[in-house]
CSV table of N, CA, C and O in Angstrom, one decimal:
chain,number,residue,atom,x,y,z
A,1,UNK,N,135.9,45.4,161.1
A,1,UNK,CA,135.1,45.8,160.0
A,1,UNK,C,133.7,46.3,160.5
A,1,UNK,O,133.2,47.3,160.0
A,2,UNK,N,133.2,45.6,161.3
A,2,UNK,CA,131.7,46.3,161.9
A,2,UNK,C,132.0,47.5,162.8
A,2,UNK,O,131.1,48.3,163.2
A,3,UNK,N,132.9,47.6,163.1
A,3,UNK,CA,133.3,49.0,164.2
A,3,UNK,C,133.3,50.0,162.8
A,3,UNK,O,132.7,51.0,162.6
A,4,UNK,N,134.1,49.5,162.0
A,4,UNK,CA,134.4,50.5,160.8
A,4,UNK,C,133.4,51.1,160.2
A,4,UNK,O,133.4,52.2,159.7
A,5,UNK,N,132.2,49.9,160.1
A,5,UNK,CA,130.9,50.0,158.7
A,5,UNK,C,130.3,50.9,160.1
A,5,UNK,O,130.3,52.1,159.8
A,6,UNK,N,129.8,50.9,161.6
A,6,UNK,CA,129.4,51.6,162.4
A,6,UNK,C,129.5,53.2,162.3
A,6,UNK,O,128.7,54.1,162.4
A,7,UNK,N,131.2,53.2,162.1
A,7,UNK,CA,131.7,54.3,162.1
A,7,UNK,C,131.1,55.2,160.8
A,7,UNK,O,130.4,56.2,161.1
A,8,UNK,N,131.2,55.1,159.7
A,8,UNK,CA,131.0,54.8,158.2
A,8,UNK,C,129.2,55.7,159.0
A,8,UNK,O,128.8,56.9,159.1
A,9,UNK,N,128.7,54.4,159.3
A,9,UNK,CA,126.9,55.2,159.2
A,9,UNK,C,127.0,56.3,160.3
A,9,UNK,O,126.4,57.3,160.0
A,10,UNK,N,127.6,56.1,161.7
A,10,UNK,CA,127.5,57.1,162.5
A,10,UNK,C,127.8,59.0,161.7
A,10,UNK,O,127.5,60.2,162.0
A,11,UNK,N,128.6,58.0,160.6
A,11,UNK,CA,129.3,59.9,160.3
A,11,UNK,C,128.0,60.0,158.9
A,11,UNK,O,127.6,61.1,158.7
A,12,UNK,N,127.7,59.1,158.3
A,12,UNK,CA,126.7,59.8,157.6
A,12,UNK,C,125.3,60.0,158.3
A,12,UNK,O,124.4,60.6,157.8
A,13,UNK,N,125.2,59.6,159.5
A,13,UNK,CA,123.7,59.9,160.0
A,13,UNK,C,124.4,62.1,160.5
A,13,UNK,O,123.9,63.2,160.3
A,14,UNK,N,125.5,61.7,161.2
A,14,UNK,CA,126.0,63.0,161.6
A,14,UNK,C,126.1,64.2,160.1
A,14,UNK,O,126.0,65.3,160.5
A,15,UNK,N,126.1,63.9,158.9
A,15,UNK,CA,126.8,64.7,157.6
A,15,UNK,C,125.2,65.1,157.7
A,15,UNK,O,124.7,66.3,157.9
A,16,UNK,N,124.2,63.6,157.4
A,16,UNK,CA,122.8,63.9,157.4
A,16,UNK,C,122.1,65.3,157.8
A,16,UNK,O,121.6,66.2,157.2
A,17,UNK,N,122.2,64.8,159.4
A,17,UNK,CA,121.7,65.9,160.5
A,17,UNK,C,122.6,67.6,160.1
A,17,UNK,O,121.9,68.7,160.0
A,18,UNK,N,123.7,67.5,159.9
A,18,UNK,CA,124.5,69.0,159.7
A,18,UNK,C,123.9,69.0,159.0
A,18,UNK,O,122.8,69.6,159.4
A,19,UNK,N,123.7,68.6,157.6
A,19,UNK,CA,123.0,69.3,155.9
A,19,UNK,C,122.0,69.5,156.5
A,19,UNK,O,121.8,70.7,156.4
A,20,UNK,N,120.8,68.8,157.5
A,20,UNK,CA,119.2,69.1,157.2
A,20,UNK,C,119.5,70.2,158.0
A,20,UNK,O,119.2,71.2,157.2
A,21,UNK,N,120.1,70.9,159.7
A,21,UNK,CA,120.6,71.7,160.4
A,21,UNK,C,120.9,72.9,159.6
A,21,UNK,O,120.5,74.0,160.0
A,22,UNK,N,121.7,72.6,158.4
A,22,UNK,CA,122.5,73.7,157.8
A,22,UNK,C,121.0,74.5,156.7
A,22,UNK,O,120.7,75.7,156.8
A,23,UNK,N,120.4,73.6,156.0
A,23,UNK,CA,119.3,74.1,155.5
A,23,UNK,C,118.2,74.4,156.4
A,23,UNK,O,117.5,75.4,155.9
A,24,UNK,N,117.8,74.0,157.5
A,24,UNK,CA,117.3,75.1,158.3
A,24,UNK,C,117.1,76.4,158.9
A,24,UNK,O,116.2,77.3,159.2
A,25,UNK,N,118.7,76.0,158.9
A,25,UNK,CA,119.4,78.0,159.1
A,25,UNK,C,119.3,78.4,158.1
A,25,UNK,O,118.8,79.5,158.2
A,26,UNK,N,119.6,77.8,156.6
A,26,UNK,CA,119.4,78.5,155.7
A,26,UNK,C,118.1,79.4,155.3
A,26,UNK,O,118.0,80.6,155.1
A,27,UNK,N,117.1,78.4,155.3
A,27,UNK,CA,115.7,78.1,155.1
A,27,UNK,C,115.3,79.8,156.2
A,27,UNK,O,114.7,80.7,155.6
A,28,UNK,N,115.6,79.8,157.3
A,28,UNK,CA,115.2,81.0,158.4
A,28,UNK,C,115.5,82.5,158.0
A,28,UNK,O,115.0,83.5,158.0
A,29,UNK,N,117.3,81.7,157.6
A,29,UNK,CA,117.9,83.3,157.0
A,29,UNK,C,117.2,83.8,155.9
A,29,UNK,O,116.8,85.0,155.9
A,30,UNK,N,116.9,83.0,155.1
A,30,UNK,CA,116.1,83.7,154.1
A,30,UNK,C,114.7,84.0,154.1
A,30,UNK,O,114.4,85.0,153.5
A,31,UNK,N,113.9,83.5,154.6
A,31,UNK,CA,113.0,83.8,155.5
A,31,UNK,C,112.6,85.2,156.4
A,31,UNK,O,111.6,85.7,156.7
A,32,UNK,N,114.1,85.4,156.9
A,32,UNK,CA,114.1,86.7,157.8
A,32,UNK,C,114.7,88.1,156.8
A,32,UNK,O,114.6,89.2,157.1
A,33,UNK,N,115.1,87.7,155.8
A,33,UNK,CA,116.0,88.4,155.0
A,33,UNK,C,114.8,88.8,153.6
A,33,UNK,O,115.1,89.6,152.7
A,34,UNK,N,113.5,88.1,153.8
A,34,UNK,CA,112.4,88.6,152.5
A,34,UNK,C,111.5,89.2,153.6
A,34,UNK,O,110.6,90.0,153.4
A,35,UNK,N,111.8,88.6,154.8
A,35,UNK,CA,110.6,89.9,155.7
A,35,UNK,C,111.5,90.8,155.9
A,35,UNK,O,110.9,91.8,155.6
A,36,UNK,N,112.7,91.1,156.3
A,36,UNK,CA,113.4,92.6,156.1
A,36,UNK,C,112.9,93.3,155.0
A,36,UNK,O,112.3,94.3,155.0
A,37,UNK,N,113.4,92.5,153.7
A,37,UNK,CA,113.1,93.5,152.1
A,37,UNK,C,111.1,93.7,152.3
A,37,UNK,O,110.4,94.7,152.2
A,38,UNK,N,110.9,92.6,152.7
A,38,UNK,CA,109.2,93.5,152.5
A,38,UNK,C,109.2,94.3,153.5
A,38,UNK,O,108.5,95.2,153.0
A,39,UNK,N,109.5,94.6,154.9
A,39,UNK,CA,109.4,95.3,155.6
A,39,UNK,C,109.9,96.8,154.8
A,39,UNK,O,109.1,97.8,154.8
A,40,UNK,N,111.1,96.8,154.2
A,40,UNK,CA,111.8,97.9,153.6
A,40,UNK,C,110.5,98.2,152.5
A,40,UNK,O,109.7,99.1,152.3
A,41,UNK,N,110.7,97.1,152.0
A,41,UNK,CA,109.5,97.8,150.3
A,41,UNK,C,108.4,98.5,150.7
A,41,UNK,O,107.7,99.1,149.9
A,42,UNK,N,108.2,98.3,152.0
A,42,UNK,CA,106.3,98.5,152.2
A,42,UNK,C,106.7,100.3,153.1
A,42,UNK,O,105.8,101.2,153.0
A,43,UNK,N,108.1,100.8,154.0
A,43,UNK,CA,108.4,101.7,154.3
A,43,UNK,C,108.5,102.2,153.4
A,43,UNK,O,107.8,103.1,153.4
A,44,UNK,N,109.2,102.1,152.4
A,44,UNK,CA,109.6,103.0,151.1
A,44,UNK,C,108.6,103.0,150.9
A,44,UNK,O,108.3,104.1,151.4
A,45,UNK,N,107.3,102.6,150.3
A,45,UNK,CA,106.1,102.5,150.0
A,45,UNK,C,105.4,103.7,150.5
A,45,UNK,O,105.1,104.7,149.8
A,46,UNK,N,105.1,103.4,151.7
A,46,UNK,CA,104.7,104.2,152.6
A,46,UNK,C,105.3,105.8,152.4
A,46,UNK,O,104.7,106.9,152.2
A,47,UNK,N,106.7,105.6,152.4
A,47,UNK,CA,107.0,107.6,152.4
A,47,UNK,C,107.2,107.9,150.8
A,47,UNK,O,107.4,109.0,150.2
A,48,UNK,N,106.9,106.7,150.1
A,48,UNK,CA,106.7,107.6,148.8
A,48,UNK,C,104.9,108.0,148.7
A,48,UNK,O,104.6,109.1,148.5
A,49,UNK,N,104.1,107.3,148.9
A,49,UNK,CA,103.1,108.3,149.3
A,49,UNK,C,102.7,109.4,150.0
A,49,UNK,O,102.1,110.5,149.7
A,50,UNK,N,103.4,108.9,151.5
A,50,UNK,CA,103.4,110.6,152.2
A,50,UNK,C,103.9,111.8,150.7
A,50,UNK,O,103.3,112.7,150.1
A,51,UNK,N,104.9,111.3,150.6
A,51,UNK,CA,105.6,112.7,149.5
A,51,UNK,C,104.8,113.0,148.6
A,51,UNK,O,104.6,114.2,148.3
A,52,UNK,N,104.2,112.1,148.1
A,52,UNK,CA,102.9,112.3,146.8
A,52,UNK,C,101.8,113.0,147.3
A,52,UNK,O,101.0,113.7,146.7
A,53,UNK,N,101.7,112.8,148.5
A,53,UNK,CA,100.5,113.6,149.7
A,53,UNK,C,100.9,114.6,149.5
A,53,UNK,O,100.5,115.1,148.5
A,54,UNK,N,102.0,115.3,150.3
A,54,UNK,CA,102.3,116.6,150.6
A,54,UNK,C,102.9,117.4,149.2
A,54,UNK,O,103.0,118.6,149.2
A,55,UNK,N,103.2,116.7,148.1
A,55,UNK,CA,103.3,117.5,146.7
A,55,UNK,C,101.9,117.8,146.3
A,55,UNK,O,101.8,118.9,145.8
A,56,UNK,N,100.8,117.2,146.5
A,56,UNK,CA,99.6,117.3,146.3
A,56,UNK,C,99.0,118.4,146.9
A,56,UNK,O,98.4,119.3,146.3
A,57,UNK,N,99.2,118.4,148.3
A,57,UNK,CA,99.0,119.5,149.0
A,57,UNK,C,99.6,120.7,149.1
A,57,UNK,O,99.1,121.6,149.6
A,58,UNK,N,100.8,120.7,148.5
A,58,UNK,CA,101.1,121.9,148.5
A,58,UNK,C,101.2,122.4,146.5
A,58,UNK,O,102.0,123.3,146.1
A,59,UNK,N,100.6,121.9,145.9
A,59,UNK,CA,100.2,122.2,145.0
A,59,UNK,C,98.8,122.7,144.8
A,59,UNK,O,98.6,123.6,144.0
A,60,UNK,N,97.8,122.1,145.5
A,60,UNK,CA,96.5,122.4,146.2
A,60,UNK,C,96.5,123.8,146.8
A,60,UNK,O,95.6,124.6,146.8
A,61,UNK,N,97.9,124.3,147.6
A,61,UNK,CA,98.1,125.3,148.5
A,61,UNK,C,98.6,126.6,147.1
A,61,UNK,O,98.2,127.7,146.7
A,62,UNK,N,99.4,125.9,146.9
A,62,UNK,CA,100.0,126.8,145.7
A,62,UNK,C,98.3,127.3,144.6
A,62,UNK,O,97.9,128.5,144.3
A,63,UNK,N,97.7,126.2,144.3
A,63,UNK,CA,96.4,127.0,143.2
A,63,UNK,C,95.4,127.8,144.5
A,63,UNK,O,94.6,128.7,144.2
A,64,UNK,N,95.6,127.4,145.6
A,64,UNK,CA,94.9,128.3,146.3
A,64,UNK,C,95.4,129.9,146.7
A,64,UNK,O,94.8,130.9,146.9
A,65,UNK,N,97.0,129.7,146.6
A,65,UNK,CA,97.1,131.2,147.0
A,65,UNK,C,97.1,132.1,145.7
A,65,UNK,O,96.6,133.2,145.9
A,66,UNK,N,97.6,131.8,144.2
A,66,UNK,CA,96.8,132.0,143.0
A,66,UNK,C,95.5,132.5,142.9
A,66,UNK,O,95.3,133.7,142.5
A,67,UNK,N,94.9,131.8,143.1
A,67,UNK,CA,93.4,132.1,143.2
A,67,UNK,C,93.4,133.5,144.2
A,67,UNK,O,93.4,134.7,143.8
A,68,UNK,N,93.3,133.1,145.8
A,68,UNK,CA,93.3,134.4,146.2
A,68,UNK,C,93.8,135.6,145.9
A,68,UNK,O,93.2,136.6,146.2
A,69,UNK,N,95.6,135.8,144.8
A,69,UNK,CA,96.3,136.9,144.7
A,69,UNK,C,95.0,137.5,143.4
A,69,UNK,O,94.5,138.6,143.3
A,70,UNK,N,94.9,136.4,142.5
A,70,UNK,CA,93.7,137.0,141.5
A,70,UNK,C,92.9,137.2,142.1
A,70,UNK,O,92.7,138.2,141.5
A,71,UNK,N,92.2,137.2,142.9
A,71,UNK,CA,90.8,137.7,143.7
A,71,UNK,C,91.3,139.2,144.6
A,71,UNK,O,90.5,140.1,144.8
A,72,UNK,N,92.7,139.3,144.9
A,72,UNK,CA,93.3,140.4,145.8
A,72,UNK,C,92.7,141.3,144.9
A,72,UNK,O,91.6,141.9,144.9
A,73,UNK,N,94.0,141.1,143.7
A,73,UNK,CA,94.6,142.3,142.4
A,73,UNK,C,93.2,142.6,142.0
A,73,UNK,O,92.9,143.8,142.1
A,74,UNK,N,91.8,141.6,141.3
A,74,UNK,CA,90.6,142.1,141.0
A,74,UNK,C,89.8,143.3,142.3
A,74,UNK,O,89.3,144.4,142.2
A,75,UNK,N,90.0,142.7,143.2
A,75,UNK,CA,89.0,143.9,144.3
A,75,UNK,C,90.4,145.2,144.5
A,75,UNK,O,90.0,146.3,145.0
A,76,UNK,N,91.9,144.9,144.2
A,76,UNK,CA,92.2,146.2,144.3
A,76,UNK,C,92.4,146.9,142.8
A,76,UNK,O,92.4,148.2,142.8
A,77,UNK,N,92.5,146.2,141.8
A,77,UNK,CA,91.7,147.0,140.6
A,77,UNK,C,90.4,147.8,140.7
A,77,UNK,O,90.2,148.8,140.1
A,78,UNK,N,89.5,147.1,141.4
A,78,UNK,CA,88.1,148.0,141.1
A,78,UNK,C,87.9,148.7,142.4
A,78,UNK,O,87.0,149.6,142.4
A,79,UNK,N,88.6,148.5,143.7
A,79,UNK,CA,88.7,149.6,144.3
A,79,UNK,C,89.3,151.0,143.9
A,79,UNK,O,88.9,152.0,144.4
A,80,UNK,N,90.3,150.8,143.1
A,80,UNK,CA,91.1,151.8,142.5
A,80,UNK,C,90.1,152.2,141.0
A,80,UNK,O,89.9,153.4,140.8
A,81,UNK,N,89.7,151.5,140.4
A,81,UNK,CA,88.2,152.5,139.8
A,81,UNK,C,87.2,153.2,140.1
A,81,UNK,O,86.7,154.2,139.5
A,82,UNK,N,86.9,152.4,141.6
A,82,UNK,CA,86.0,153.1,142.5
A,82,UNK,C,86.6,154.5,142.6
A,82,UNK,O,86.0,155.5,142.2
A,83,UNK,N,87.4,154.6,143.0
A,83,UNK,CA,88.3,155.8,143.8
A,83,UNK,C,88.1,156.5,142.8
A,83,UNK,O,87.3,157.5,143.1
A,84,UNK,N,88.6,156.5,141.2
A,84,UNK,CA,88.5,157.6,140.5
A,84,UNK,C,86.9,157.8,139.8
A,84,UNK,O,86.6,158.8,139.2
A,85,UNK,N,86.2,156.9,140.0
A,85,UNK,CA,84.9,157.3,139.5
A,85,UNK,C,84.3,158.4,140.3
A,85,UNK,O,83.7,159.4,139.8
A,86,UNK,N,84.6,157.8,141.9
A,86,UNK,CA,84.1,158.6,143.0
A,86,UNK,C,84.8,159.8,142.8
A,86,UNK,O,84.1,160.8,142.6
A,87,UNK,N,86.1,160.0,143.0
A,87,UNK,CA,86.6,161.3,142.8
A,87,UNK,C,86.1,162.3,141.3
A,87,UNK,O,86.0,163.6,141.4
A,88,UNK,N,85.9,161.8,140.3
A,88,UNK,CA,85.1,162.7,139.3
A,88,UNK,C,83.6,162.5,139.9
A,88,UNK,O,83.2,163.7,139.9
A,89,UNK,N,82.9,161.8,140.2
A,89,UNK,CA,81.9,162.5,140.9
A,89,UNK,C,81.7,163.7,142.1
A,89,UNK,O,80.9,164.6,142.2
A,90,UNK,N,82.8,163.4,142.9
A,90,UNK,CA,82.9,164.8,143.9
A,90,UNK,C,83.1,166.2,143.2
A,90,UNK,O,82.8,167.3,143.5
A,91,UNK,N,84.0,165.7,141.6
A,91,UNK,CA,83.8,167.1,141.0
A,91,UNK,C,83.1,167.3,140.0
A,91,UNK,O,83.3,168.3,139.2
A,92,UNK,N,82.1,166.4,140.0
A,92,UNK,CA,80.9,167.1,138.9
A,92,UNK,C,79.9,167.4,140.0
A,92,UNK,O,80.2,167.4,141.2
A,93,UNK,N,78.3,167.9,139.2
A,93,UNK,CA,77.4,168.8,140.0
A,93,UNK,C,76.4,167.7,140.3
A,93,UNK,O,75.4,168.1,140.8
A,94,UNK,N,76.5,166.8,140.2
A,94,UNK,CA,75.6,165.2,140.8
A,94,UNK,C,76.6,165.1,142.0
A,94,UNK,O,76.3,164.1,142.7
A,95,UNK,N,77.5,165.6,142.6
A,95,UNK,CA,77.8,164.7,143.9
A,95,UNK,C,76.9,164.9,145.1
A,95,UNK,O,76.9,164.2,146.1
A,96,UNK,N,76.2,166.1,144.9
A,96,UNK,CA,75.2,166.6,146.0
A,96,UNK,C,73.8,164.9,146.2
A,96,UNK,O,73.3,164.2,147.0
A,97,UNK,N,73.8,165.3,144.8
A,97,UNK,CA,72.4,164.1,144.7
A,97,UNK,C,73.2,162.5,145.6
A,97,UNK,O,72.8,161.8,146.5
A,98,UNK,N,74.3,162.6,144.8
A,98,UNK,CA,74.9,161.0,145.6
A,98,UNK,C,75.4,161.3,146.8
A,98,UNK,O,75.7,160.3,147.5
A,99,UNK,N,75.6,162.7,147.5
A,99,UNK,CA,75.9,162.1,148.6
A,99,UNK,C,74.4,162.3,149.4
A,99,UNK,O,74.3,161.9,150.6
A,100,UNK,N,73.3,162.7,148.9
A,100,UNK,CA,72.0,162.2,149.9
A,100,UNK,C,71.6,161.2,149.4
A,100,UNK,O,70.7,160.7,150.1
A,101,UNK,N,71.8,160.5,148.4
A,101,UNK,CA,71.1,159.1,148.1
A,101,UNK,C,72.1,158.0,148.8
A,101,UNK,O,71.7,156.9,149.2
A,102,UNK,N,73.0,158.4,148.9
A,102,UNK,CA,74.2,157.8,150.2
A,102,UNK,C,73.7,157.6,151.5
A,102,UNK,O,73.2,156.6,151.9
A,103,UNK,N,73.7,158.9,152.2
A,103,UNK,CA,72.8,159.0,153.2
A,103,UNK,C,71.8,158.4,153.6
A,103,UNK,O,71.8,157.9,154.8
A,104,UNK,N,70.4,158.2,152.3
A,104,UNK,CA,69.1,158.0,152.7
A,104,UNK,C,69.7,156.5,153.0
A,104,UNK,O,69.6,156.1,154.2
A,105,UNK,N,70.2,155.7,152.1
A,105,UNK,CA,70.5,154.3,152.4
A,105,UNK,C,71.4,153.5,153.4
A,105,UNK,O,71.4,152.3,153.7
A,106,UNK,N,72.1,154.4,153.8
A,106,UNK,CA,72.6,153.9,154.8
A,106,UNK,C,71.6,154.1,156.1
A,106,UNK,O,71.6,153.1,156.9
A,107,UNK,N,70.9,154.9,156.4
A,107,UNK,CA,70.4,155.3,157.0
A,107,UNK,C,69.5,154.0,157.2
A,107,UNK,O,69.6,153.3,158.2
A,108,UNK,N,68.8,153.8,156.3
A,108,UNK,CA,67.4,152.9,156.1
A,108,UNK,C,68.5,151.2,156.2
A,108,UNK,O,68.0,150.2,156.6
A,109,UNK,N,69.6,151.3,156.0
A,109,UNK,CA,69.9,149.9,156.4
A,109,UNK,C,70.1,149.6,157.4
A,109,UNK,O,69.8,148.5,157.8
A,110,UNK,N,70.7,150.8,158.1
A,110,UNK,CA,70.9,150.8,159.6
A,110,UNK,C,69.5,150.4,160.8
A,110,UNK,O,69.7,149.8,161.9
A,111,UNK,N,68.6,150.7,160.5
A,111,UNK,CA,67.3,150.9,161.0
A,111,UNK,C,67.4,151.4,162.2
A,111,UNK,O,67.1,150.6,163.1
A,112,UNK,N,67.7,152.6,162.6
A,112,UNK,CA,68.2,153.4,163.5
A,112,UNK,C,67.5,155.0,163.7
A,112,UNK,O,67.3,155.9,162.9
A,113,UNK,N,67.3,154.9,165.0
A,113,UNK,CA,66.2,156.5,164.5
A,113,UNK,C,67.2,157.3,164.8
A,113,UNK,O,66.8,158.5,164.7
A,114,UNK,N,68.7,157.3,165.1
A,114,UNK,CA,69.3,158.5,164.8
A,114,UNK,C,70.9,158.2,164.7
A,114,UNK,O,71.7,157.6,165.4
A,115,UNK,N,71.0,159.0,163.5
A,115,UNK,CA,72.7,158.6,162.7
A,115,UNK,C,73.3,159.3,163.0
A,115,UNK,O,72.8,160.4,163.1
A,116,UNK,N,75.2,159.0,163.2
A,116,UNK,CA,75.8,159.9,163.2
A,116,UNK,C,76.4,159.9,161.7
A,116,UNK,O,76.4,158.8,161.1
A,117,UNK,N,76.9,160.9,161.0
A,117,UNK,CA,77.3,160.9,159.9
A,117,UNK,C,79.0,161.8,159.5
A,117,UNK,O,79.2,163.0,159.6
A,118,UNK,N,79.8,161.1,159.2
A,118,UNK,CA,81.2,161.4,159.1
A,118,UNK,C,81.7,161.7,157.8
A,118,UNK,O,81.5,160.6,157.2
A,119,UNK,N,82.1,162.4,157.1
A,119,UNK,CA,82.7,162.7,156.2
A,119,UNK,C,84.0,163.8,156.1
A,119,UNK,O,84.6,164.3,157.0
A,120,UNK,N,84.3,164.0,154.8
A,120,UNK,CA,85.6,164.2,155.0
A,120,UNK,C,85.6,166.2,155.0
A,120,UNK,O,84.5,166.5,154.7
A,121,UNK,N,86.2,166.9,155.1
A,121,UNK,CA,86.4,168.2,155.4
A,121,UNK,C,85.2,169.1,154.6
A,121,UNK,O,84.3,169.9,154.7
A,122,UNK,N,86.3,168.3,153.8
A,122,UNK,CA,85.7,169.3,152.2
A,122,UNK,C,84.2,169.1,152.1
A,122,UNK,O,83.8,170.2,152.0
A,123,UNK,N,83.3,168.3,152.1
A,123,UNK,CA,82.4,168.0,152.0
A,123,UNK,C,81.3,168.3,153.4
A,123,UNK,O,80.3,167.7,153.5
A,124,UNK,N,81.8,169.1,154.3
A,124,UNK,CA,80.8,169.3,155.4
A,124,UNK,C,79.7,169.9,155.3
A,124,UNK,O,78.6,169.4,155.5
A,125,UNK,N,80.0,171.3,154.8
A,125,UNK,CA,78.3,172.0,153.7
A,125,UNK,C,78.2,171.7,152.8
A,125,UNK,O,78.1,172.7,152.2
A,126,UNK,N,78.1,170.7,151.7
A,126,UNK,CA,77.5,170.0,151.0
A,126,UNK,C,76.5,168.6,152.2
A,126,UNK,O,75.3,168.3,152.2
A,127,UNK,N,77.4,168.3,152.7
A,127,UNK,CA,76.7,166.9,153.3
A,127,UNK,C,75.3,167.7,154.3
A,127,UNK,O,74.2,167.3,154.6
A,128,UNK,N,75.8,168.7,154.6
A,128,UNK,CA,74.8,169.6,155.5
A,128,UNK,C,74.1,170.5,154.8
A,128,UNK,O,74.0,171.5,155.5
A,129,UNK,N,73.6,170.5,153.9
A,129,UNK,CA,72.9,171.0,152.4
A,129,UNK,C,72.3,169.9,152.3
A,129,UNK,O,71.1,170.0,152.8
A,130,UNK,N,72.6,168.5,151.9
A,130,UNK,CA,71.5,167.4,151.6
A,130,UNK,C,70.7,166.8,153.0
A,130,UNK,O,69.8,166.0,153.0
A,131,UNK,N,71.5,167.3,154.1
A,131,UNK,CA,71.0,166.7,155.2
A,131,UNK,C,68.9,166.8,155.2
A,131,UNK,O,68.0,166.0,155.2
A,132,UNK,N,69.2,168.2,155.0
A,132,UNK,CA,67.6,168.5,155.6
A,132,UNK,C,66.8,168.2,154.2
A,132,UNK,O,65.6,168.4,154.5
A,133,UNK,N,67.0,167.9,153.3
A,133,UNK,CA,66.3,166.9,152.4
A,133,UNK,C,66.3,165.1,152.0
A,133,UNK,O,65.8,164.3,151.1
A,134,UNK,N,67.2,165.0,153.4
A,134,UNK,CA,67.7,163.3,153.2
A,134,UNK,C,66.4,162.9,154.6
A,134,UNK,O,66.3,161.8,155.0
């Protein structure tokens, strides 16, 4: 009977130790298994902001090329006004006066005591007509 009642405590000190052993492991697994998910949560985290970054920036990129194509189309709108303003002035009797008031100011921006001056064919005795009064 005392070998028996021995036996009896040996196996519950042994059942004891496995359960506390068993919840140990338990206790770690889960332990290692909420630092994996937060490790995961805080990655996912992480590249969902990158992505919110780079949607930002290339929305940022996007209003910026916008901006410049409206800034293109406006300076090649009014270079293309320019062009025909200028061209009805070559053929009214004021182009003489504008091409030496042309002249005098480039001249005076340049601050240069002697200019070369280039124009186009058509306009060589006119431009040399206003010369000796520019």
């Amino acid at each position: 009977e005392k070998a028996e009642e021995k036996a009896e405590e040996k196996a519950e000190e042994i059942r004891v130790k496995a359960d506390e052993d068993f919840n140990i492991m338990k206790q770690e697994e889960v332990e290692a298994e909420r630092k994996r998910i937060r490790q995961d949560y805080e990655r996912k985290e992480k590249q969902v902001e990158i992505e919110r970054k780079i949607a930002h920036s290339n929305s940022v990129n996007q209003n910026r090329l916008k901006v410049l194509k409206a800034r293109e189309d406006a300076v090649k709108e009014t270079m293309e006004e320019a062009r025909k303003q200028i061209a009805a002035v070559a053929k009214s009797g004021d182009y003489p006066a504008l091409l030496k008031k042309l002249i005098v100011q480039g001249t005076l921006t340049m601050k240069e005591k002697t200019v070369s001056i280039k124009c186009r064919k058509c306009d060589v005795d006119k431009v040399q007509g206003v010369l000796a009064d520019a």
